[in-house]
Amino acid sequence: MTLLTPDRAGGRPSPGTDPAPGLAPLTTELGILFGGDYNPEQWDPAVWREDVRLMRQAGVNLVTVGVFSWSRYEPQPGVRDFAWMDEVLDLLHAHGIAVDLATPTASPPPWLGNLHPETLPVDADGVRLGWGSRNQFSPASRVYREHALAITRDLVERYAEHPAVRMWHVGNEFGQVCHGEESAVAFRGWLRERYGSLTALNEAWGTSVWSQHYGRWEEITPPRRAPYHLNPTQVLDFRRYSSDALRSLFREQRDLIREIDPVRPVTTNFMGFFALVDYWSWAEDLDVVADDAYPDPTDPHAASTSALTHDLMRSLGRGRPWVLMEQAAGAVSWRPHNLTKSPGRSRLESLQAVARGADAICFFQWRAATKGPERFHSAMLPHAGPETRAHQGVRRLGADLARLRPVVGSRVGARVAILFDWPSWWASQGEALPTDRLDALAQLRSWYRPLWEDGVAVDVARPGQDLSGYDVVLAPQLYLLTEPAADTLREHVARGGTLVLGPFGGVADESAHVRTGRFPALLRDVVGVSGEEWVSLPDDGAEVVWAAAAPGRPGSFRAEVLGELLRSEGAEVLASFRGGHLDGAPAITRHRRPGSGAAWYVGTVPPQDALADVLRQAIAEAGVEGAAPAVRLPGVEVVRRGDALFVLNHGRGTARVRVEDLLPGSSVPPRHPGSEVVDLLTGLPPAAGEVVLAADDAVVLIERNS
Ligand code: GAL
């Protein structure tokens, strides 16, 4: 089959994409990777044999092994038992199943905590956490690190040449924080690096407030339980330090792996918008970005929330294909009340990840556990065995993914970037702000949603990164904004790009000090509007009235959470507050100057429909369209990835879409002589020029030479 090169906008790679291979050798050989975590240490060898047989039948071609095997490999300090893993790897290899082999460092054996209590993490209350669960280590613990490296070295030396092993997986879901003594020492070292002197640290931390001046490094501790509000810069720096401490732990194991095996890719599993780790700072450290995705089935916006997270993963890898390392086939067991999902929904969620750049679809876990805390977590193979609805769904998915081989390695092109920054998020989660209701992540998701609904491709971008090549940049919540990051926004608009800046943006510098003067201090000339007060709104909000010719529906809306006392300095006022403290103040503005682009300012939290109106207009004025602009059906997601157009029905009812609306000019007569549109999942052209999608169903359309 020959794929035609698309000539539509959206088929080109996003700006800044990196052609480095990552997953490519493996996916070129195997197609889309499909499988899950496999924990053979929980089962008798007889079960392993059944496992590999059933894996083959389900189309599994990759499993992650050994994530929690440390106490099995090293039952007593220094003792090694790898014989069982030899057998597991040989067996998997004999059945053609590739292995993502994990370093087992996420859960040290009980003997480590028992012999070396200093390896255990301490919380902000000074409580040392115990073993009997998992993750019980302090990232700063020298003894933990030595033991982790020792077992990693032996593991990697033993298996680097094993033909089953195709990828390395370091630890699991890095996210540990420790406030103990060894962490205090490490934190001080980190602060010395950052500030060089106590004078600089005292200045950055604003220790002239509340008599906090530090005279000796030894006086500095991680933030711990204290009588009242903590120093916000100390808290912010501790979050930075904690992310860096985990990063150094990851890199230490990765470097050791690379020393022994310079060939196979090394990864670890991220957790979406996870609060404790700045994934931007880690992204370059991974050969392949991998993510664990557990959308909340009760979230009415789960589909767009997941799409955004997938876009983050693709963006972290600069456009390269990524791995969906874990997801649930049905219910998880770690929420208080665990709703399940149907096999159809599970399939749809998997296809959505592929649409957004994943080349590997994996689950936690292969076989449902019968013991331990996760015995009620769903799995690819349920307790009741293979003749179950869930497992048959898994098989169907395996077959579907095999048919998607033509999309492997292809890219998603985006002309819109949405900015997200961990330090700014951390700072905005701090204490003693005008409001604790301005949730940066919730803002990001609300701003993303109309774009998702319209099929507009979006990359997530790190403030300060090169934005050239994007037509539209959205900055929903950038409380903390550095000068270099502000410069990239200024340059973007000067180049003719569109910027939409949200409320409470550019308020603070990297030390979380408030910038003086009218705000947004660094971007006032760009947005053509400036403010003097942030105003938390009462519970029933505040009225905002659209100006004539503004993007919203006629009339007014009630803004929520926060408003700003703004005045225009050249921007058109599109909506203003009416009544109350902010009476007459601009709420939404647009600044257009000859020779440059448009800078929109949204100085409040509008309700979703009003926000969507603003963003849609900004995007339309910038000339950016969705993947299929004629298609706007509730719950129907349209994504172009390379030559393929994914249409996914997240809605509850059947959706019908004309092929002509999805791929204009592709029906009769064909756009290219001899070409036809087919659905890769069925291999068939859509009947009667129409795609009919039941709830949870999807098509993956391509044009091919017939
Ligand atoms: C992940 C974790 C897995 C498993 C899974 C259950 O966070 O990496 O080991 O616990 O959750 O949903």
GROMACS .gro file of C-alpha atoms and ligand atoms in nm, residues 37 39 67-68 134 172-173 269 271 292 294 326-328 331-334 364-365 374 377, ligand 1:
model
   34
   37ASP     CA    1   0.335  -0.460   3.293
   39ASN     CA    2   0.478  -0.942   3.713
   67VAL     CA    3   0.939  -0.321   3.807
   68PHE     CA    4   0.889  -0.450   4.162
  134ARG     CA    5   0.638   0.070   4.797
  172ASN     CA    6   0.866   0.358   3.843
  173GLU     CA    7   0.672   0.684   3.849
  269ASN     CA    8   0.706   0.636   3.315
  271MET     CA    9   0.233   1.065   3.513
  292ASP     CA   10   0.084   0.641   3.262
  294TYR     CA   11  -0.561   0.688   3.429
  326GLU     CA   12   0.024   0.216   3.163
  327GLN     CA   13  -0.352   0.247   3.159
  328ALA     CA   14  -0.635   0.041   3.304
  331ALA     CA   15  -1.139  -0.011   3.677
  332VAL     CA   16  -0.846   0.098   3.891
  333SER     CA   17  -0.849   0.012   4.261
  334TRP     CA   18  -0.686   0.319   4.412
  364PHE     CA   19  -0.113  -0.205   3.399
  365GLN     CA   20  -0.109  -0.500   3.407
  374GLU     CA   21  -0.390  -0.425   4.363
  377HIS     CA   22  -0.732  -0.358   3.980
  707GAL     C1   23   0.059   0.312   3.857
  707GAL     C2   24   0.177   0.226   3.895
  707GAL     C3   25   0.151   0.079   3.875
  707GAL     C4   26   0.017   0.043   3.931
  707GAL     C5   27  -0.088   0.129   3.867
  707GAL     C6   28  -0.227   0.100   3.910
  707GAL     O1   29   0.064   0.432   3.920
  707GAL     O2   30   0.292   0.263   3.821
  707GAL     O3   31   0.253   0.005   3.938
  707GAL     O4   32   0.018   0.062   4.069
  707GAL     O5   33  -0.061   0.263   3.898
  707GAL     O6   34  -0.321   0.186   3.851
   0.00000   0.00000   0.00000
